[in-house]
Short mmCIF file of C-alpha atoms (C1' of nucleotides) in Angstrom, two decimals:
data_model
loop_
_atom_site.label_atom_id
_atom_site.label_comp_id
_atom_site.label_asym_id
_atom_site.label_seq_id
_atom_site.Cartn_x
_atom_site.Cartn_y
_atom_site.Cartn_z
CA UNK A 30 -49.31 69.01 -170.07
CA UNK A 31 -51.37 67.55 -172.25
CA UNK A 32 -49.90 64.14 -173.09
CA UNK A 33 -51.37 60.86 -175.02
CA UNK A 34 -53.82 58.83 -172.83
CA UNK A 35 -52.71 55.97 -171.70
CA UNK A 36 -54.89 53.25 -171.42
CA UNK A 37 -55.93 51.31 -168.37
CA UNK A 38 -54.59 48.07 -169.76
CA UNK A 39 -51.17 49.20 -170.26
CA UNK A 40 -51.10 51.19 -166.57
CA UNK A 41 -51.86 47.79 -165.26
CA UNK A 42 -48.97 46.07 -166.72
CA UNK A 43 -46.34 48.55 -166.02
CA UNK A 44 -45.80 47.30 -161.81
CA UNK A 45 -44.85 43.82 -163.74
CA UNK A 46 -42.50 45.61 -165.70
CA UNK A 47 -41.15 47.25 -163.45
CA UNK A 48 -40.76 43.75 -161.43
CA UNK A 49 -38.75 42.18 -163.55
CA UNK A 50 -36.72 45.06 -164.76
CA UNK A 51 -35.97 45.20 -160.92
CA UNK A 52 -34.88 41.43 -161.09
CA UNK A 53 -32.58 41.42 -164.58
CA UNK A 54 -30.57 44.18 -162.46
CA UNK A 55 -30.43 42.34 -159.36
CA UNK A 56 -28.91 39.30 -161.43
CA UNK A 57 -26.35 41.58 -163.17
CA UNK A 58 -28.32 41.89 -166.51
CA UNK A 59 -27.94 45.75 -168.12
CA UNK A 60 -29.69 45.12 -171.29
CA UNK A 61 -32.41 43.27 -172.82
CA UNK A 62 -34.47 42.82 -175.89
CA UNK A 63 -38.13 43.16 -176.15
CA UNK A 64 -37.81 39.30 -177.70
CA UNK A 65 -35.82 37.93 -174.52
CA UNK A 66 -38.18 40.21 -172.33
CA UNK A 67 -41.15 38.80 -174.13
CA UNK A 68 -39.66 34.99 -173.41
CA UNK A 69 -39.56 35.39 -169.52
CA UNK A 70 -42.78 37.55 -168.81
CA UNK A 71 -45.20 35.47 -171.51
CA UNK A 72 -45.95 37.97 -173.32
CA UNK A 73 -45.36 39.21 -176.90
CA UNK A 74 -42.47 41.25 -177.88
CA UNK A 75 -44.98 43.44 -179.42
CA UNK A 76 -46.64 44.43 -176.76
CA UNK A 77 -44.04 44.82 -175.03
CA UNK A 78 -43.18 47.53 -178.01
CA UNK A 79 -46.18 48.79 -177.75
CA UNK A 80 -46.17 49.85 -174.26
CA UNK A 81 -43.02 51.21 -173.91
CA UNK A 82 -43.50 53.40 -176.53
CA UNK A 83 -46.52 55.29 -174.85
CA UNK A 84 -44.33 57.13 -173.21
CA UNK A 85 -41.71 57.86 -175.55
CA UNK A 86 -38.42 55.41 -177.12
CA UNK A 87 -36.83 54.20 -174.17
CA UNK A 88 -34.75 51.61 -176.34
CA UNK A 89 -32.56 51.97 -179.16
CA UNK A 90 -32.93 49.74 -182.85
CA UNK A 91 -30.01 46.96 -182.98
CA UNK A 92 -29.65 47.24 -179.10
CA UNK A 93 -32.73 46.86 -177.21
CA UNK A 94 -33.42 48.54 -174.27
CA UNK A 95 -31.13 49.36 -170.94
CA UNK A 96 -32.67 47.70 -167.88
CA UNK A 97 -31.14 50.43 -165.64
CA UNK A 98 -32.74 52.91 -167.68
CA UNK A 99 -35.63 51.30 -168.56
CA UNK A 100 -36.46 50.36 -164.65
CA UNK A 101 -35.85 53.99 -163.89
CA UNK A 102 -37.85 55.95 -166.61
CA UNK A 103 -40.89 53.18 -165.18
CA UNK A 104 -40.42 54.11 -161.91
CA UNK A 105 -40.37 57.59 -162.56
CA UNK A 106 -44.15 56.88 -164.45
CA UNK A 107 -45.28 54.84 -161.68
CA UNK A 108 -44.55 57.47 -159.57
CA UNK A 109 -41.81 55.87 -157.61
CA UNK A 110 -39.16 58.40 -157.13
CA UNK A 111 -41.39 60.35 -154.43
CA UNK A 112 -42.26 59.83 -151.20
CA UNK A 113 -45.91 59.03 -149.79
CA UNK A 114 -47.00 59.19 -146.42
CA UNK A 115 -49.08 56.84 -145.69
CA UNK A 116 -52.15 56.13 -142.58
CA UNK A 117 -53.47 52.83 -141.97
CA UNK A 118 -57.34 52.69 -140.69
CA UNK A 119 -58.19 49.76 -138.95
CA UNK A 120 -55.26 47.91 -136.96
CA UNK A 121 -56.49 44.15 -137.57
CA UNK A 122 -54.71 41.65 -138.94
CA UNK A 123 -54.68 42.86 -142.08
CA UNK A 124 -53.82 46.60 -140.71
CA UNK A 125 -50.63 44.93 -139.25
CA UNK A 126 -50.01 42.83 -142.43
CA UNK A 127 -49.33 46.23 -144.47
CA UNK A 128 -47.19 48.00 -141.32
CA UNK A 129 -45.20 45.09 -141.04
CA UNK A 130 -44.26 44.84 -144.82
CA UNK A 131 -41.18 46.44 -145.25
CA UNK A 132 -41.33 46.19 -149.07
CA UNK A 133 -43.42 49.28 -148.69
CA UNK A 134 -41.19 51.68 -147.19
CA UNK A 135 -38.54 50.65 -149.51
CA UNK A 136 -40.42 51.77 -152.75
CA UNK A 137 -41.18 55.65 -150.99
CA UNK A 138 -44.40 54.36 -148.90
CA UNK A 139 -44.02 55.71 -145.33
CA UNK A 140 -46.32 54.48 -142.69
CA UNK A 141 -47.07 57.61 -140.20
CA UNK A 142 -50.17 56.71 -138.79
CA UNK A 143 -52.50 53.34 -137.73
CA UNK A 144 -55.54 53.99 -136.31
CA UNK A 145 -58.46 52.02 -134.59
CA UNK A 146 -61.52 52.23 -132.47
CA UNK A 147 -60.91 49.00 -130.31
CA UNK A 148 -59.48 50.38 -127.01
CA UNK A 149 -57.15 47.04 -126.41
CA UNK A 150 -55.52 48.18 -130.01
CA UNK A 151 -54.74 51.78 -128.76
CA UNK A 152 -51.47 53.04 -127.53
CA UNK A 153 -50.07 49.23 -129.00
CA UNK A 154 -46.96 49.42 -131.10
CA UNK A 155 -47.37 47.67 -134.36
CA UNK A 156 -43.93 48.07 -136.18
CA UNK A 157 -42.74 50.79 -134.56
CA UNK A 158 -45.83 53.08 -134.71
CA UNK A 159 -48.15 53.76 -131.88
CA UNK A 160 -51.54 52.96 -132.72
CA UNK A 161 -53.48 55.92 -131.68
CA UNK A 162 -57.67 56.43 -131.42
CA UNK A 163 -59.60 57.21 -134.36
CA UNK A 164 -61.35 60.20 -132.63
CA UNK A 165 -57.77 62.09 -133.30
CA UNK A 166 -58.28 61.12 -137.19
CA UNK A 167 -59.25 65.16 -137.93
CA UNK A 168 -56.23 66.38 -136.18
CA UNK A 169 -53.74 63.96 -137.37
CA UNK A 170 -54.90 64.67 -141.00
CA UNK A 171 -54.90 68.42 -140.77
CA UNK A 172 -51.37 68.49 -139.14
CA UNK A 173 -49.75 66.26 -140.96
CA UNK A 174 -49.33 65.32 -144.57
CA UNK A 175 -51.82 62.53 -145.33
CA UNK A 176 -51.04 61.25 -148.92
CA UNK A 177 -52.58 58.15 -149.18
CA UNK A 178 -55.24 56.12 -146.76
CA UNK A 179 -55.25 52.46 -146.18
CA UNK A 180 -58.57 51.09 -145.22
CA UNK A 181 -58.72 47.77 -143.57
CA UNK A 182 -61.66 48.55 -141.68
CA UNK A 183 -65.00 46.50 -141.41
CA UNK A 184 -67.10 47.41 -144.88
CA UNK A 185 -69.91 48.26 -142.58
CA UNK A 186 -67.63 51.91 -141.83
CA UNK A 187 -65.45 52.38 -144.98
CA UNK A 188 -67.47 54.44 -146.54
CA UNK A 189 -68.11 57.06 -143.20
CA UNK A 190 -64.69 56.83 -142.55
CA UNK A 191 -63.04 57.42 -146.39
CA UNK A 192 -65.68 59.97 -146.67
CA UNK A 193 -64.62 62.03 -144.01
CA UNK A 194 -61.24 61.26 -144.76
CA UNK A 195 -61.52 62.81 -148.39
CA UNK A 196 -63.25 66.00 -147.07
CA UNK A 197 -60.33 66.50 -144.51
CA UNK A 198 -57.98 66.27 -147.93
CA UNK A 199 -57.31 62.64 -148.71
CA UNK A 200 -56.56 62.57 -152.77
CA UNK A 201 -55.94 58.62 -152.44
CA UNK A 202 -56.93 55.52 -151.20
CA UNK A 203 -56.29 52.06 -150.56
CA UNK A 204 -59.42 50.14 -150.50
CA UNK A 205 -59.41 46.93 -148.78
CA UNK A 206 -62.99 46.76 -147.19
CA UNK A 207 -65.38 44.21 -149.30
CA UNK A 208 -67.69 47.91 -150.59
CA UNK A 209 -67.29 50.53 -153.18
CA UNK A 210 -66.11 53.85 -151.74
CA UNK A 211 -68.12 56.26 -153.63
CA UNK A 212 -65.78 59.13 -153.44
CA UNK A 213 -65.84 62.65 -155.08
CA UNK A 214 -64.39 62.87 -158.72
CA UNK A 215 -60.47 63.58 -158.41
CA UNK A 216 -59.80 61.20 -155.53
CA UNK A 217 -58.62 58.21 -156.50
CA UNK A 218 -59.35 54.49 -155.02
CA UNK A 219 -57.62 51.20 -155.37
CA UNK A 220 -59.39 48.33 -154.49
CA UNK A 221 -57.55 45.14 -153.31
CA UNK A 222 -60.86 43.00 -153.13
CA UNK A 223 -59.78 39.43 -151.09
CA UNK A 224 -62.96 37.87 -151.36
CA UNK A 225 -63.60 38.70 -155.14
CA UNK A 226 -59.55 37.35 -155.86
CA UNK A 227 -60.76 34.02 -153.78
CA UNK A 228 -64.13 33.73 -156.28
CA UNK A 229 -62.25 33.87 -159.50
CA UNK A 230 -59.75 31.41 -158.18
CA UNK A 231 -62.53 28.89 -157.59
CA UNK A 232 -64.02 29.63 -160.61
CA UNK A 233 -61.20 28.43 -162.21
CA UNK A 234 -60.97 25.52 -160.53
CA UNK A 235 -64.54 24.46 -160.94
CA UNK A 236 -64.33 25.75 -164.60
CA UNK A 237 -60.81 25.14 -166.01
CA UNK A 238 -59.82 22.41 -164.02
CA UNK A 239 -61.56 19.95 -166.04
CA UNK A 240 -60.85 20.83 -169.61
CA UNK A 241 -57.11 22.13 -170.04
CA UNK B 10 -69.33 19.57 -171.38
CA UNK B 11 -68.15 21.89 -174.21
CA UNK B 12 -70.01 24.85 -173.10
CA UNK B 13 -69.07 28.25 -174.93
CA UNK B 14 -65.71 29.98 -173.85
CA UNK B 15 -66.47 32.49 -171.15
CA UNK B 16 -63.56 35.45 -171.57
CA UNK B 17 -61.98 36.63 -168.72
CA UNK B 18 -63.16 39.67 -168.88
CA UNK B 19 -66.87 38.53 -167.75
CA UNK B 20 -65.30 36.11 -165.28
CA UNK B 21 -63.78 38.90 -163.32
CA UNK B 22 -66.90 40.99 -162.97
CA UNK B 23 -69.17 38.01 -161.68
CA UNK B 24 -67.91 38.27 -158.15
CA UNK B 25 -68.63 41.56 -158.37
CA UNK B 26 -72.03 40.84 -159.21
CA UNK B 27 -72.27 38.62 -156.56
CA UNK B 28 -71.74 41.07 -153.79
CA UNK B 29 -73.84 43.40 -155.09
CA UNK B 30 -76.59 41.10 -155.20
CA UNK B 31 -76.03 39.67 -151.83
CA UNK B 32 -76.24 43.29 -150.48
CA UNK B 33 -79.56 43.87 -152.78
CA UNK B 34 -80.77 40.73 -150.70
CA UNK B 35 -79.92 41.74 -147.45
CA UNK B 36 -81.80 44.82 -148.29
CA UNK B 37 -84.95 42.50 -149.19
CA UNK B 38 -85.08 44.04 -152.67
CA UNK B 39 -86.26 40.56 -154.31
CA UNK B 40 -86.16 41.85 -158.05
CA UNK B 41 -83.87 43.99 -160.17
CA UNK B 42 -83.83 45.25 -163.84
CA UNK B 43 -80.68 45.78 -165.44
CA UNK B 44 -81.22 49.24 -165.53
CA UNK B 45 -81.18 49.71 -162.01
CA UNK B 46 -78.36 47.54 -161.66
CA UNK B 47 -76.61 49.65 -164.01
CA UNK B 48 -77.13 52.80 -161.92
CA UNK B 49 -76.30 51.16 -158.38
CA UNK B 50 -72.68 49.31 -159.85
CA UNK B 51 -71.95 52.16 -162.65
CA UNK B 52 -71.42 49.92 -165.97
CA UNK B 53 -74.18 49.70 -168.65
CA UNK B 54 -77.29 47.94 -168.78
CA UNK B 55 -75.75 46.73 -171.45
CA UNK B 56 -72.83 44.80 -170.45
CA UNK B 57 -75.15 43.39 -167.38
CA UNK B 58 -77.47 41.59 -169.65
CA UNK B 59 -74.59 40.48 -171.98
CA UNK B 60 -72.88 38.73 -169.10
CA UNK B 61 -75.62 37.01 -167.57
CA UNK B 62 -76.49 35.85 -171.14
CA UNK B 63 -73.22 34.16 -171.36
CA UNK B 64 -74.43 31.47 -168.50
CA UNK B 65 -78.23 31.34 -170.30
CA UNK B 66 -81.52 33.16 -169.57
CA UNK B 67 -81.63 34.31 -165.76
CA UNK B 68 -84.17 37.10 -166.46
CA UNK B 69 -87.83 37.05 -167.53
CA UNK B 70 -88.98 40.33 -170.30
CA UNK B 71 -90.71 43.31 -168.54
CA UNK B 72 -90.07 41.85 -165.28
CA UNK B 73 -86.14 41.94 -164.74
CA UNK B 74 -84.31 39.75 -162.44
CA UNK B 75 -85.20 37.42 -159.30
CA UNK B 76 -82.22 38.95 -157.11
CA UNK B 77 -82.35 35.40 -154.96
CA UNK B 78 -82.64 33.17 -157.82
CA UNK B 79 -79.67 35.18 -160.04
CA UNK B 80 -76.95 35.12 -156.81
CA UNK B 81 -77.23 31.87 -156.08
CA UNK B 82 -76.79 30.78 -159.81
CA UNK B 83 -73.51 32.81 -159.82
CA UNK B 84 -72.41 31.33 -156.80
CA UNK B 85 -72.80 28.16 -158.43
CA UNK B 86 -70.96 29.42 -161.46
CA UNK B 87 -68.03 30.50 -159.03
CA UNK B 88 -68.40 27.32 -157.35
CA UNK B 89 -69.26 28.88 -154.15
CA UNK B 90 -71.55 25.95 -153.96
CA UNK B 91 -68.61 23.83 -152.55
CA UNK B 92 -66.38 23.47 -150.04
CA UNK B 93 -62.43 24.25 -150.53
CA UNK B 94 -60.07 23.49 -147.80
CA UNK B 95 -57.03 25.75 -147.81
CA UNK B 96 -53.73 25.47 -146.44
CA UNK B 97 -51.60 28.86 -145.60
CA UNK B 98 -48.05 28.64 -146.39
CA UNK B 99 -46.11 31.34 -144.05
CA UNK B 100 -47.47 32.37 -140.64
CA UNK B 101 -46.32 35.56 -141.28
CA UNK B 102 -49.00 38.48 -141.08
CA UNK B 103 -50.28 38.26 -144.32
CA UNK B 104 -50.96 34.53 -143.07
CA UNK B 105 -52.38 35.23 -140.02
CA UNK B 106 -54.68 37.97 -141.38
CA UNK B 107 -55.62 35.64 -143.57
CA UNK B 108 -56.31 32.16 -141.20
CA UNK B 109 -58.40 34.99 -138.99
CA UNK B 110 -60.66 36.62 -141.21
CA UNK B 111 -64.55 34.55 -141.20
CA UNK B 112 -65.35 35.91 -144.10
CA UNK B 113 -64.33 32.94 -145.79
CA UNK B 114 -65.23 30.28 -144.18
CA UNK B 115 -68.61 31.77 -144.77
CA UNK B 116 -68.33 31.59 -148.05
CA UNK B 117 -66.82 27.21 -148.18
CA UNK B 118 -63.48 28.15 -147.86
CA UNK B 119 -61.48 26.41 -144.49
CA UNK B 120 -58.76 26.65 -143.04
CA UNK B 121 -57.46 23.00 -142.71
CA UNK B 122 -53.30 23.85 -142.14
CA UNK B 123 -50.99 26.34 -141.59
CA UNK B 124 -47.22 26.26 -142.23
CA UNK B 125 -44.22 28.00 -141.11
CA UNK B 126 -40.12 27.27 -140.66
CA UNK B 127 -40.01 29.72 -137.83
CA UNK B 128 -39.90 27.87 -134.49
CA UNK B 129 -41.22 30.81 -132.97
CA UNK B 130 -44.18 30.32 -134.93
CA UNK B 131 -44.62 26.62 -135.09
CA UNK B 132 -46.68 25.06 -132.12
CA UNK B 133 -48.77 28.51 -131.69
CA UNK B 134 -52.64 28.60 -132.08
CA UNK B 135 -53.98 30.57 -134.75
CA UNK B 136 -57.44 31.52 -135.30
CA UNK B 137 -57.81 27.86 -133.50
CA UNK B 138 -55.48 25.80 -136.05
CA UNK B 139 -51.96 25.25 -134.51
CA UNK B 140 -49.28 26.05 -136.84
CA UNK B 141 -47.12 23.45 -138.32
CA UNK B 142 -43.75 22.43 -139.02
CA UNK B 143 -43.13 22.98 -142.82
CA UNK B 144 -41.12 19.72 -142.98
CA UNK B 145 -44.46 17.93 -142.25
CA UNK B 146 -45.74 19.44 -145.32
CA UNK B 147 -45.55 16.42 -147.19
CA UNK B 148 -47.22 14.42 -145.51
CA UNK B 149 -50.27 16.37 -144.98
CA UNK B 150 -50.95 17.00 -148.35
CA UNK B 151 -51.09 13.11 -148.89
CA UNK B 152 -53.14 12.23 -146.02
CA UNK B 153 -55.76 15.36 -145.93
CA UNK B 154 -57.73 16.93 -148.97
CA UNK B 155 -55.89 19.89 -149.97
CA UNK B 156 -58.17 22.31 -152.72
CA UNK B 157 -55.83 25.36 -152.43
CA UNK B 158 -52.04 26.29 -150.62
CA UNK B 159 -52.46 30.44 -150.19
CA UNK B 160 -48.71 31.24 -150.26
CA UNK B 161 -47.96 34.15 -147.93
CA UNK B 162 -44.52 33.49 -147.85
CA UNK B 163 -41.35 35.08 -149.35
CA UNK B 164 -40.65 35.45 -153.01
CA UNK B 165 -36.95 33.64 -152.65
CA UNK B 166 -38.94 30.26 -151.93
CA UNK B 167 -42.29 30.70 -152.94
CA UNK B 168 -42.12 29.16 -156.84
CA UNK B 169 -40.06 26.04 -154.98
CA UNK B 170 -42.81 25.41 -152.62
CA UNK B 171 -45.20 25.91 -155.20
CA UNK B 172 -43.77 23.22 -157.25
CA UNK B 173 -43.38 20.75 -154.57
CA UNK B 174 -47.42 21.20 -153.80
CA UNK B 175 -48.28 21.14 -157.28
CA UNK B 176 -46.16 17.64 -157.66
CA UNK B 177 -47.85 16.24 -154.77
CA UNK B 178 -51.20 17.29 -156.27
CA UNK B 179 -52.74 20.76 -155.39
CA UNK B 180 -54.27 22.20 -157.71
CA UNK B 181 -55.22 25.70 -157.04
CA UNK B 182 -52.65 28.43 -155.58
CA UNK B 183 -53.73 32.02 -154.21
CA UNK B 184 -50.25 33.59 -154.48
CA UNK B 185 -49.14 36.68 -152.33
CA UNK B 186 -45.50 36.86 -152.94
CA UNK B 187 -43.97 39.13 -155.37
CA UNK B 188 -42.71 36.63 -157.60
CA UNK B 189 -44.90 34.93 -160.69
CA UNK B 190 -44.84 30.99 -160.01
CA UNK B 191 -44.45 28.85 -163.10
CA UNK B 192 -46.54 25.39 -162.63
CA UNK B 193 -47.51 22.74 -164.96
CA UNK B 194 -50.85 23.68 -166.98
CA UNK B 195 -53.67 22.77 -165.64
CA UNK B 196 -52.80 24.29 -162.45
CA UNK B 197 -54.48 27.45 -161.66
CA UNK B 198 -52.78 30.43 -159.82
CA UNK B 199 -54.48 33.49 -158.39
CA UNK B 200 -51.98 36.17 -158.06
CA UNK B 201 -52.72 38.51 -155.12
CA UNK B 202 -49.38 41.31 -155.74
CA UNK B 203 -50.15 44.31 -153.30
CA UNK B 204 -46.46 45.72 -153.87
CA UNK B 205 -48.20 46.09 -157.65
CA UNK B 206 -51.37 47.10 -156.27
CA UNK B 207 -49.98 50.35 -154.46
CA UNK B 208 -47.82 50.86 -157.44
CA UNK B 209 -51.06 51.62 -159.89
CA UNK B 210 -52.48 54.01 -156.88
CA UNK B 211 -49.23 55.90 -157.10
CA UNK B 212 -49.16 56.02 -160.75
CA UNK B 213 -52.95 57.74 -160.71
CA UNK B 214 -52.29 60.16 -157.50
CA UNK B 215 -48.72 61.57 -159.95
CA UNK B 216 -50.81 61.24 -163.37
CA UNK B 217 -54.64 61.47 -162.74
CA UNK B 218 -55.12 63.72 -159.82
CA UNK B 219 -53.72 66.79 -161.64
CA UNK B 220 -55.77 66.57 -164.66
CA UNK B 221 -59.86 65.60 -164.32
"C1'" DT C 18 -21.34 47.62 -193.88
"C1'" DA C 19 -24.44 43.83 -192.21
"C1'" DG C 20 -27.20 42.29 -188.52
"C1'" DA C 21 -30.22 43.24 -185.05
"C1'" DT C 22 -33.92 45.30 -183.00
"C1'" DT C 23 -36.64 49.19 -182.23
"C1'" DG C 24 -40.56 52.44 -183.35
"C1'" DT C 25 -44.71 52.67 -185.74
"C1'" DT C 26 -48.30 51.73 -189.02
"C1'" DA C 27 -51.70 48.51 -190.56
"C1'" DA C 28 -54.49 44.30 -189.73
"C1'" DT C 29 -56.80 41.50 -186.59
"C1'" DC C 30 -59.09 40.31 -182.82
"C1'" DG C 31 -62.07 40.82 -178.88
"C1'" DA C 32 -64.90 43.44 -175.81
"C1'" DT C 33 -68.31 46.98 -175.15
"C1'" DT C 34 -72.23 49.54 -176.43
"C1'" DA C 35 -76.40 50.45 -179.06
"C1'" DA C 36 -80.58 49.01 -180.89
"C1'" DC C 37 -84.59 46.47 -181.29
"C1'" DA C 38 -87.40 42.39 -181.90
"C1'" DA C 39 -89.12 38.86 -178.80
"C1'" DT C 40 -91.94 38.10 -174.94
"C1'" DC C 41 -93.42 38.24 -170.26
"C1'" DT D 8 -103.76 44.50 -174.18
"C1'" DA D 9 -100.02 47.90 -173.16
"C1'" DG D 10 -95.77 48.61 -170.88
"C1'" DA D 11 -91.59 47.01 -169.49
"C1'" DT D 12 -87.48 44.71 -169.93
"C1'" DT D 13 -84.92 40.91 -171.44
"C1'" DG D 14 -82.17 38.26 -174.98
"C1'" DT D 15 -79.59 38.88 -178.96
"C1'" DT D 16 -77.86 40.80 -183.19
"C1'" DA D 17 -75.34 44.49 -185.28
"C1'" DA D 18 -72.22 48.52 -184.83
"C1'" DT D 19 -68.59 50.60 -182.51
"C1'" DC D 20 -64.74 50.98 -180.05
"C1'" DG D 21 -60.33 49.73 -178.15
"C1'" DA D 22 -56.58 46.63 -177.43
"C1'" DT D 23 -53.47 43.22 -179.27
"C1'" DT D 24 -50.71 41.28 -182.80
"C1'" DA D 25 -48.29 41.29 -187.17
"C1'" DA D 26 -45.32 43.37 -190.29
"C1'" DC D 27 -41.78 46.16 -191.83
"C1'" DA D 28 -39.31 50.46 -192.66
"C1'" DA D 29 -36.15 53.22 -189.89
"C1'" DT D 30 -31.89 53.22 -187.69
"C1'" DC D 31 -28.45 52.07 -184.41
#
DNA sequence: TAGATTGTTAATCGATTAACAATC
DNA sequence: TAGATTGTTAATCGATTAACAATC
């Protein structure tokens, strides 16, 4: 199906979207204009237009748009309405940040697997799930359904390991080692990059700080 | 100092820049052209010398760029050059992952506090820094330097906790819930959302993956 | 119907890329 | 000097905003 492009930019906005849609609804709200909408999130009703409207006329003129509706159709574009099965690599802190977040779960994203190399780690429970020795990696992954790979692993093995991990199958991953995984076209990476989040907040304060 | 306006776009690429360098430097490569820089980070040659132009002349014609000499001026520009000390609101996971990982300190940022309401928590040792009683919140922020609260806490109170460090002065938050905070300008907020994160992979695995 | 608000086109703005003269 | 590569201007591209006709 050969549909419009939609640009980076707007992808990127749609998870805040879909945020506050989620919150109108919790507080009882069922519809909502792209001016009121533009008022809460800070930005203008026009792009809020805009972006809708890459995927097709969710609202209706004289109305505005249903926030049930509206929250669902995102959803559905953000992939939400399916399940992903999820293995963590690495059980550090971080590792047992993302097992421990239930948010995740709730939103489709099923933790099945942590693994680690460090042998006080192994055979631990960390919410529930036995963490089990990375030397099983290869079986795990080619018995069970592997949709998505966490790494919080140290940078200096992210690549080996996501590597190996995307010849064994893995389409997607979720990059949280300080390195680019250079992975083969069609798999895709997100990178959550703490150390390059930290620079651009003290950028700011060196930089902005002063003027504004 | 009216310098010209540096967009955000540029701002978010220089820690980029930075690791790459570093990693150029603990490979003892001393010089790089733009060129090659484009090839090893994948972005043009183009955009490489446009940003660095934006802070002034770092390169020299037909030679390229002093790898040393170009880091440590964008560490200065990030105002890695300085020392923050950071406070962690929530001794959650997120918290703890956080308070543990060296990385930062290596880079000026310390862990002076850490705060939690849960008397399970308070009283405990992590990463060497005893966690606190959130009540006595208040009064650290008067009596110690405070650059930056990282608030791993939960969206209901997050913004509220926010604004009472932002009234008694802090300047700088790095924000992990899943909630935007709304402080007075001037203050700067670095949102970390990994609920938002995980939502963009999902949105490429269901739209990208089936296409290129 | 009249008022409101979308969907959509056109105008503006900003960021990226290309090109090349300056210069090491 | 000749070759290489930056610094910088100009051209292109894409994203945002403004405006308004369509329509509920």
């Amino acid at each position: 199906m050969a549909e419009k492009k939609i640009s980076m930019a707007v992808v990127k906005r749609l998870p805040r979207y879909y945020r506050y849609l989620s919150e109108l609804l919790e507080n009882g709200i069922d519809r909502i204009s792209s001016q009121e909408l533009s008022r809460r999130m800070q930005v203008t009703a026009s792009q809020i237009r805009q972006d809708f409207n890459n995927f097709g006329g969710f609202g209706q003129q004289g109305y505005g748009y249903n926030v049930e509706f509206l929250r669902t159709e995102i959803g559905k574009i953000l992939g939400l309405d399916q399940t992903y099965h999820v293995i963590i690599l690495g059980a550090g802190n971080l590792g047992q940040a993302l097992a421990n977040y239930g948010g995740f779960a709730k939103r489709g994203f099923v933790v099945s697997g942590i693994f680690d190399v460090d042998t006080e780690k192994i055979g631990k429970e960390i919410a529930g799930i036995r963490v089990l020795d990375r030397s099983g990696l290869k079986d795990f992954v080619e018995t069970q359904k592997v949709d998505i790979a966490a790494l919080t692993l140290p940078k200096a093995v992210a690549p080996e390991v996501a590597g190996e991990l995307a010849q064994l199958g893995v389409r997607a991953f979720w990059n949280f080692a300080a390195t680019d995984l250079n992975l083969p076209s069609g798999v895709v990476v997100e990178n959550v990059h703490l150390a390059e989040s930290l620079m651009r907040l003290s950028y700011n304060i060196v930089n902005r700080l002063p003027c504004e």
